[in-house]
JSON list of C-alpha atoms in Angstrom, two decimals:
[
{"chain": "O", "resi": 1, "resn": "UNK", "atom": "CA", "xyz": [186.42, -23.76, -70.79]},
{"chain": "O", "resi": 2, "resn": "UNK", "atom": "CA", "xyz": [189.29, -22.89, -68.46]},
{"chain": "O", "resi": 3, "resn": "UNK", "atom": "CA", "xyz": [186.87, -21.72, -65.99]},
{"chain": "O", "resi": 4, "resn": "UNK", "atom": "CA", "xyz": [185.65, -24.98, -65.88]},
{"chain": "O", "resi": 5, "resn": "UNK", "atom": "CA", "xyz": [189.00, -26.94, -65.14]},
{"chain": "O", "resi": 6, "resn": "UNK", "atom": "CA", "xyz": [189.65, -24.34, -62.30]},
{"chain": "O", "resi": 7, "resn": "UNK", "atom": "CA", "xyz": [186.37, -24.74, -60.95]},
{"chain": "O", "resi": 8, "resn": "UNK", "atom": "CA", "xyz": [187.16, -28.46, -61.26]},
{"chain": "O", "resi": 9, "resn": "UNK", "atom": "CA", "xyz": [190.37, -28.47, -59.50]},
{"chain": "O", "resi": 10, "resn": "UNK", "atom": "CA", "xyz": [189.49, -26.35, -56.87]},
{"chain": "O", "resi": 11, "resn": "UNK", "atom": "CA", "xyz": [186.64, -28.55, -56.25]},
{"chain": "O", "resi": 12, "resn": "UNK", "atom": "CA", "xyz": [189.23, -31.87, -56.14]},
{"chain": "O", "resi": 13, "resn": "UNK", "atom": "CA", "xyz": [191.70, -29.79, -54.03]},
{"chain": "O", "resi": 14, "resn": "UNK", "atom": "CA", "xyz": [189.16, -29.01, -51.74]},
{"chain": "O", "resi": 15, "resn": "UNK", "atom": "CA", "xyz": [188.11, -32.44, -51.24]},
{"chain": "O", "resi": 16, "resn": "UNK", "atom": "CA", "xyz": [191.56, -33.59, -50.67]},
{"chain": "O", "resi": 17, "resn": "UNK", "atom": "CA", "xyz": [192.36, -30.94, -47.99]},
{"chain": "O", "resi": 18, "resn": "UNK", "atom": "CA", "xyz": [189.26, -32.35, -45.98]},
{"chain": "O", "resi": 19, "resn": "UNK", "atom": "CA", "xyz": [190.13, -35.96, -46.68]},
{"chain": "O", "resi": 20, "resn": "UNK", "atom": "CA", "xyz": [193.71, -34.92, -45.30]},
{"chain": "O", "resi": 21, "resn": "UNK", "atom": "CA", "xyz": [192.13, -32.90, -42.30]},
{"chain": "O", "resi": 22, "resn": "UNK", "atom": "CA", "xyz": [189.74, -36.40, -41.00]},
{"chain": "O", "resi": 23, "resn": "UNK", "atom": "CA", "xyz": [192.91, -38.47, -41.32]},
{"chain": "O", "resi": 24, "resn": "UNK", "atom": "CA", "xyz": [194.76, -36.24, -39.81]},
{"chain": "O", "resi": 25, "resn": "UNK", "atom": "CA", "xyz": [192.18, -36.10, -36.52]},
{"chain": "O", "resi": 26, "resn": "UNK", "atom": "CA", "xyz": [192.52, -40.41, -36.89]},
{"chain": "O", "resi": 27, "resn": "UNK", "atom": "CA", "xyz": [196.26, -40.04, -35.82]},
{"chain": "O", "resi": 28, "resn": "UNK", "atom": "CA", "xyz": [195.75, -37.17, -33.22]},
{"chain": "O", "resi": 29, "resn": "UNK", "atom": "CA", "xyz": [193.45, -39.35, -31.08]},
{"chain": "O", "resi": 30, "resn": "UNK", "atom": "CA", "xyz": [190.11, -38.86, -33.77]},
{"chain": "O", "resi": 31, "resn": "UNK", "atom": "CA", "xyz": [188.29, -41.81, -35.76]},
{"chain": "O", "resi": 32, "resn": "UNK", "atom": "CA", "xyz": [185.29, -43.65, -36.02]},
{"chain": "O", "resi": 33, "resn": "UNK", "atom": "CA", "xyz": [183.09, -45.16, -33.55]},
{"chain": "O", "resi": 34, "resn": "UNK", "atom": "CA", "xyz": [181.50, -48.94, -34.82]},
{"chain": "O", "resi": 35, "resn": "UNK", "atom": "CA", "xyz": [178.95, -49.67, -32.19]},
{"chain": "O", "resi": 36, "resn": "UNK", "atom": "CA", "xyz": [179.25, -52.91, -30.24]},
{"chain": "O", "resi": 37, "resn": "UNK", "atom": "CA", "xyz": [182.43, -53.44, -31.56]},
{"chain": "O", "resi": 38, "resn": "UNK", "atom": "CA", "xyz": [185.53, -50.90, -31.04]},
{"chain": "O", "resi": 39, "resn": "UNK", "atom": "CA", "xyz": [186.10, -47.02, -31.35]},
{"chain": "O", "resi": 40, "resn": "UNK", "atom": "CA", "xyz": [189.31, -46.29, -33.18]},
{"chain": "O", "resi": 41, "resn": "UNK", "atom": "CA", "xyz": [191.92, -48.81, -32.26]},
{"chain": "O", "resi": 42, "resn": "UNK", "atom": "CA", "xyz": [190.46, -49.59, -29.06]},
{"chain": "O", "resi": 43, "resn": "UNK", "atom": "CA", "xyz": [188.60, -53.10, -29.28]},
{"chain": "O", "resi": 44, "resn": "UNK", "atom": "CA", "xyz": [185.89, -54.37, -26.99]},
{"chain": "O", "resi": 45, "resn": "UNK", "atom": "CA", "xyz": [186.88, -57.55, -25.69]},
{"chain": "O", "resi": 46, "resn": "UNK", "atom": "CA", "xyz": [190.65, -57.24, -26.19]},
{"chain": "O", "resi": 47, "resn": "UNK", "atom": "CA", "xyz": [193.25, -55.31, -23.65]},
{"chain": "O", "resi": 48, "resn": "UNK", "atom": "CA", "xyz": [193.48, -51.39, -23.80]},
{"chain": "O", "resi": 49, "resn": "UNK", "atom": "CA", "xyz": [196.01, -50.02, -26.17]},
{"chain": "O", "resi": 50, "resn": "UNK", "atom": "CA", "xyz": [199.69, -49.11, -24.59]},
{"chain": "O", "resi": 51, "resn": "UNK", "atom": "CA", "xyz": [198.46, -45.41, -26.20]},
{"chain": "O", "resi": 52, "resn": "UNK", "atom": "CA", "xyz": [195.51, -45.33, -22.93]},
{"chain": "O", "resi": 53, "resn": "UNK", "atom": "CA", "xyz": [198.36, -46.21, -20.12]},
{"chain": "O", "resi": 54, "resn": "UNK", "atom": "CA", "xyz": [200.71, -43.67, -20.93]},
{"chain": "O", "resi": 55, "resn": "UNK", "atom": "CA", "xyz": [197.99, -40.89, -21.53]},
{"chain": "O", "resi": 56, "resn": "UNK", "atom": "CA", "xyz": [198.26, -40.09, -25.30]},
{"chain": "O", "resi": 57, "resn": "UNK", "atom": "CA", "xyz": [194.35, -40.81, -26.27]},
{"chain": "O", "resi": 58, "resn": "UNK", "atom": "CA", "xyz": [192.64, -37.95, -24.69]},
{"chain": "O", "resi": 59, "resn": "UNK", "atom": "CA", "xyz": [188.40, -37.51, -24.21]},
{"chain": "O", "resi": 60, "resn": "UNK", "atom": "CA", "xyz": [188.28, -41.22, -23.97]},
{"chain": "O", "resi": 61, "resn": "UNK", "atom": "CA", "xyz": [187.19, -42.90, -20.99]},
{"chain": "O", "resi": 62, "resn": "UNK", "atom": "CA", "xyz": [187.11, -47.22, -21.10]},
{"chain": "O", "resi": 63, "resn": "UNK", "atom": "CA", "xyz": [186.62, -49.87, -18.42]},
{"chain": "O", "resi": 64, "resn": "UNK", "atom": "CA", "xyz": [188.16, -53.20, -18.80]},
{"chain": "O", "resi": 65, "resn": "UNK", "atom": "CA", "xyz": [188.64, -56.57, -16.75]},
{"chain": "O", "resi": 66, "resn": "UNK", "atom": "CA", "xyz": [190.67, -59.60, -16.89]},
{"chain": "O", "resi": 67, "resn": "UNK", "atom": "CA", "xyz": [188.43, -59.98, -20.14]},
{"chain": "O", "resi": 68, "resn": "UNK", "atom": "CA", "xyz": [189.62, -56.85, -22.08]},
{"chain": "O", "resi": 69, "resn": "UNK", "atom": "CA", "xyz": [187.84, -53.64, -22.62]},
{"chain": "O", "resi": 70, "resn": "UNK", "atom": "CA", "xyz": [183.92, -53.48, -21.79]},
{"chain": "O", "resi": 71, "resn": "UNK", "atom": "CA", "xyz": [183.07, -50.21, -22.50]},
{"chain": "O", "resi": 72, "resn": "UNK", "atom": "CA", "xyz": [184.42, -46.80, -24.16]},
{"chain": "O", "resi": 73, "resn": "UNK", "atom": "CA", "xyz": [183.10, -43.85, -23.41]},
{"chain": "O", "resi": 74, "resn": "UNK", "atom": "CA", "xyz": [183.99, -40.59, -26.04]},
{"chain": "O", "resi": 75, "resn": "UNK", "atom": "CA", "xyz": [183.72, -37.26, -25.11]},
{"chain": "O", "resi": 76, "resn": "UNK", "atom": "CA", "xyz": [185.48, -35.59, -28.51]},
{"chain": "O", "resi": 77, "resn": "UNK", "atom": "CA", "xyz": [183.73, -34.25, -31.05]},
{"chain": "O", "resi": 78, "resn": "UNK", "atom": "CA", "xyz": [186.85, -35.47, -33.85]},
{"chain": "O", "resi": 79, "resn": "UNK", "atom": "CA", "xyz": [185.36, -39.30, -33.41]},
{"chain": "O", "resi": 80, "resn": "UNK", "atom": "CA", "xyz": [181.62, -40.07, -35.37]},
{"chain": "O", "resi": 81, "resn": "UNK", "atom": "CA", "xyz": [179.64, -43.18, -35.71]},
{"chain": "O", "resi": 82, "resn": "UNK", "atom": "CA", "xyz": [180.26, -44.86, -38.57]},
{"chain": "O", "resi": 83, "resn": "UNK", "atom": "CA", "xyz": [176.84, -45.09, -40.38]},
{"chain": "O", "resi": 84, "resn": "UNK", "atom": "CA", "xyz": [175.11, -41.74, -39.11]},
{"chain": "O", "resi": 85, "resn": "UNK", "atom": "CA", "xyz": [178.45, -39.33, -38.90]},
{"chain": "O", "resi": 86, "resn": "UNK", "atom": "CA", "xyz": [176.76, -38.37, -35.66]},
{"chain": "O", "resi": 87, "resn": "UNK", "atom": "CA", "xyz": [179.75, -36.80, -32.75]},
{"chain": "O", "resi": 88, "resn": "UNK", "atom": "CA", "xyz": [179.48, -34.97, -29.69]},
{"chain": "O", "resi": 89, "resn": "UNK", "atom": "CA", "xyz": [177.41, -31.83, -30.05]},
{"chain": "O", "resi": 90, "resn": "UNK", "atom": "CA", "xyz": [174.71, -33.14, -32.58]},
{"chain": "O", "resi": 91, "resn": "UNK", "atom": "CA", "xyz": [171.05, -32.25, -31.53]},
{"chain": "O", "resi": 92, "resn": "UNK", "atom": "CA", "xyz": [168.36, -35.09, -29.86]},
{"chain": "O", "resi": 93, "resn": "UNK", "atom": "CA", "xyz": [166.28, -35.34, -33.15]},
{"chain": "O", "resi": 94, "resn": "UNK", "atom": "CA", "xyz": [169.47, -36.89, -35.04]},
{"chain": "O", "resi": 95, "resn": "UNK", "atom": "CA", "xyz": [169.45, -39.33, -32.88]},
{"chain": "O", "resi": 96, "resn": "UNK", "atom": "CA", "xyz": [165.72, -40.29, -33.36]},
{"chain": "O", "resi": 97, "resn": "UNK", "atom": "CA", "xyz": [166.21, -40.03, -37.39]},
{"chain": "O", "resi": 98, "resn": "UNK", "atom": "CA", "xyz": [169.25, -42.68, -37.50]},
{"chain": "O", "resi": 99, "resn": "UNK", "atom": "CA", "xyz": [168.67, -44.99, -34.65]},
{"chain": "O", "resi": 100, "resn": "UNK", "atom": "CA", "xyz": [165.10, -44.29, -33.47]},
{"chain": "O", "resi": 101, "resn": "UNK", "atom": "CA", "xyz": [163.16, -43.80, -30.10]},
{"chain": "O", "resi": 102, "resn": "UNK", "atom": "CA", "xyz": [165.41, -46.31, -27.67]},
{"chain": "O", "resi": 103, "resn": "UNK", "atom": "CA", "xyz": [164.81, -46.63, -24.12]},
{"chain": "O", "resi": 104, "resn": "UNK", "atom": "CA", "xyz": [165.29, -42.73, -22.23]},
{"chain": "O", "resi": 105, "resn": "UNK", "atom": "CA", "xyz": [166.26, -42.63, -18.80]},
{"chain": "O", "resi": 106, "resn": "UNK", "atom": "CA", "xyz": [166.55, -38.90, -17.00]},
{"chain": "O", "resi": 107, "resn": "UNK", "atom": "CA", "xyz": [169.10, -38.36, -14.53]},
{"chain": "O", "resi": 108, "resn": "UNK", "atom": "CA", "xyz": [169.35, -34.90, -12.96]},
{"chain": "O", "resi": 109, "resn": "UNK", "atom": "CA", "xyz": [170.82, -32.31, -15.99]},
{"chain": "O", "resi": 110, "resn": "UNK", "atom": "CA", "xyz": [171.21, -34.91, -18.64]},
{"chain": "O", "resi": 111, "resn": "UNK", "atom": "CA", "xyz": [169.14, -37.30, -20.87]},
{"chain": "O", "resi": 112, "resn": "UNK", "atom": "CA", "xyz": [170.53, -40.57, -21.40]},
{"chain": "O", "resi": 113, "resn": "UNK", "atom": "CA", "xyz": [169.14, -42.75, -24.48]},
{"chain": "O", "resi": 114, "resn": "UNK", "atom": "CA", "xyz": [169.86, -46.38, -24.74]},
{"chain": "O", "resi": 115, "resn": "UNK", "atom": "CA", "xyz": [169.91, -48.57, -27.51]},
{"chain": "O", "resi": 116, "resn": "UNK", "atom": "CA", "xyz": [170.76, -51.80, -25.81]},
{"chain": "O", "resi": 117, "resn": "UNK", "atom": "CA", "xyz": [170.55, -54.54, -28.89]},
{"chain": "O", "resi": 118, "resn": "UNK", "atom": "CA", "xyz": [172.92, -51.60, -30.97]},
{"chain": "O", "resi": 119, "resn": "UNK", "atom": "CA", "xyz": [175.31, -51.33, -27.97]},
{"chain": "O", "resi": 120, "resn": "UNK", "atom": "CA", "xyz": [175.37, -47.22, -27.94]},
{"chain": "O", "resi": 121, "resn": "UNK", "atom": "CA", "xyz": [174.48, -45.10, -25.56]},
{"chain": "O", "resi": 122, "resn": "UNK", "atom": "CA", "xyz": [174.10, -41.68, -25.68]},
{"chain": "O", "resi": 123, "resn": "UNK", "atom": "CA", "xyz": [174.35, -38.78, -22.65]},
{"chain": "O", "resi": 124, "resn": "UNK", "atom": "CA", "xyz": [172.36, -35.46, -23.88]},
{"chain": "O", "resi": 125, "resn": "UNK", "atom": "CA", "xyz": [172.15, -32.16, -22.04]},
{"chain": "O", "resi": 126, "resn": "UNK", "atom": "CA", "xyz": [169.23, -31.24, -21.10]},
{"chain": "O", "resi": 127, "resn": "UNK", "atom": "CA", "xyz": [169.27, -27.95, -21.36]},
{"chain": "O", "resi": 128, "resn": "UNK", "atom": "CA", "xyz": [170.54, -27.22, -25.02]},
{"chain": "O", "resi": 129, "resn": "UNK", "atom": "CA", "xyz": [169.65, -31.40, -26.14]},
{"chain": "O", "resi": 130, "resn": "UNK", "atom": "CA", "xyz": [173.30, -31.82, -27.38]},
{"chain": "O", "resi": 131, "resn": "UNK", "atom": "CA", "xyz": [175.05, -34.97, -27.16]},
{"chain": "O", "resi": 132, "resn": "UNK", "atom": "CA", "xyz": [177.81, -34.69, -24.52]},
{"chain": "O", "resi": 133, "resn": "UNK", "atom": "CA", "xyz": [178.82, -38.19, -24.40]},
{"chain": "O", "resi": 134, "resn": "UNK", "atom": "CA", "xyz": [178.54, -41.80, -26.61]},
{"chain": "O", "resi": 135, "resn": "UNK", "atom": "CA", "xyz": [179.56, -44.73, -24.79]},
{"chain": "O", "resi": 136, "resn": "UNK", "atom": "CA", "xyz": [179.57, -48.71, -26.34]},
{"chain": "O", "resi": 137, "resn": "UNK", "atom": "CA", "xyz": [179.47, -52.05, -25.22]},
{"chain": "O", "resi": 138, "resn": "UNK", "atom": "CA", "xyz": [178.69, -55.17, -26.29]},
{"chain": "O", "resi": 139, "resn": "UNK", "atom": "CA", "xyz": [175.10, -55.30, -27.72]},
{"chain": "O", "resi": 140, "resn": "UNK", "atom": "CA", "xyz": [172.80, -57.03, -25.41]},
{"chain": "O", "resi": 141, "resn": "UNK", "atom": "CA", "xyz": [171.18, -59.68, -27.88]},
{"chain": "O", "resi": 142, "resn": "UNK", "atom": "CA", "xyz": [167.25, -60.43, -26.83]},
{"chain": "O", "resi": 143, "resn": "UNK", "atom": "CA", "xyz": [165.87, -63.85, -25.33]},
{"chain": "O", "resi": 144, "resn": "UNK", "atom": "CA", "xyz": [164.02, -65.72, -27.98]},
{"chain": "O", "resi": 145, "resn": "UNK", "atom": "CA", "xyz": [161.07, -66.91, -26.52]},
{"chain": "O", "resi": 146, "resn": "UNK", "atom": "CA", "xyz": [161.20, -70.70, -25.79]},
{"chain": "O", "resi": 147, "resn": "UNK", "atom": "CA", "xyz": [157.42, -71.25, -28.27]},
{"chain": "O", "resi": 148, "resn": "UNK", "atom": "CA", "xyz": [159.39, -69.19, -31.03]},
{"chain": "O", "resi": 149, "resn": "UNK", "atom": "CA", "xyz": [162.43, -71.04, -30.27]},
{"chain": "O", "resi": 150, "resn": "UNK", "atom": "CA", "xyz": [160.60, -74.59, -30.67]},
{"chain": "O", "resi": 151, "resn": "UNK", "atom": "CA", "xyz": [158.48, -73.71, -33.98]},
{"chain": "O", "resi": 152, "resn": "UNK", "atom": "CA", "xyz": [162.49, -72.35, -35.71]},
{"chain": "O", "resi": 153, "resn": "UNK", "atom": "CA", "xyz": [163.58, -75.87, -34.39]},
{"chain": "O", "resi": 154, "resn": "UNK", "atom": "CA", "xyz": [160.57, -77.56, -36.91]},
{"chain": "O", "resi": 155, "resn": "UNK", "atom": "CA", "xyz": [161.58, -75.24, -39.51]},
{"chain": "O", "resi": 156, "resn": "UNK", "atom": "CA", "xyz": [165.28, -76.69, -39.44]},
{"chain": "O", "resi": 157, "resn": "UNK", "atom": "CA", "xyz": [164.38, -80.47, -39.58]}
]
């Protein structure tokens, strides 16, 4: 029996040191990455955080406008999409079992996979087929075709 409880604590204390350890890499610059929509604190569509002037959020790489951010590019490994948990320095095939095949364009030493309607990219060298870089935007939403446009139209009368 006391076995057990030991075995059972150490299991919970474990679990708490980890839980401590990913919040801990939110504050140093770490945290999740929602595609289409914002990587940590950093918004698409809104101005950069005062953190990205002076320097403190490191492996991050964003262009804005007049308009606010447009895209974020992360280099880290500490930040993860928030569905798959995949980060820099996951292999090619995760990609294809979470978001699928996606449009691959070669340039030189690195693979780059787009997933347009998602708003994710990801940068993969070619030599080992790690990720070295995920970048997001807003999702590029497809054209419905004017025929299917006109036959959801009768649908709504």
């Amino acid at each position: 029996m006391r076995q057990k409880e030991l075995f059972i604590i150490s299991i919970y204390s474990l679990l708490s040191v980890l839980f401590f350890i990913e919040t801990g890499w939110a504050f140093e610059g770490g945290g999740i990455i929602f595609p289409g929509e914002r990587v940590g604190n950093i918004r698409l569509g809104e101005p950069p955080p005062e953190e990205m002037a002076s320097g403190d959020i490191i492996d991050i790489e964003i262009e804005s406008d007049r308009g606010g951010v447009q895209m974020i590019r992360v280099k880290s490994p500490r930040y993860y999409i928030a569905r798959s948990r995949l980060r820099i320095g996951n292999n090619i095939e995760s990609i294809f079992r979470y978001h699928g095949r996606g449009n691959t364009e070669i340039v030189s030493d690195r693979i780059v996979m787009r997933y347009p309607e998602q708003g994710i990219d990801f940068e993969i060298n070619k030599s080992n087929e790690q990720i070295t870089a995920i970048t997001i935007y807003r999702p590029e939403l497809p054209d419905l075709p004017t025929e299917q446009y006109k036959q959801f139209k009768k649908y709504l009368k």
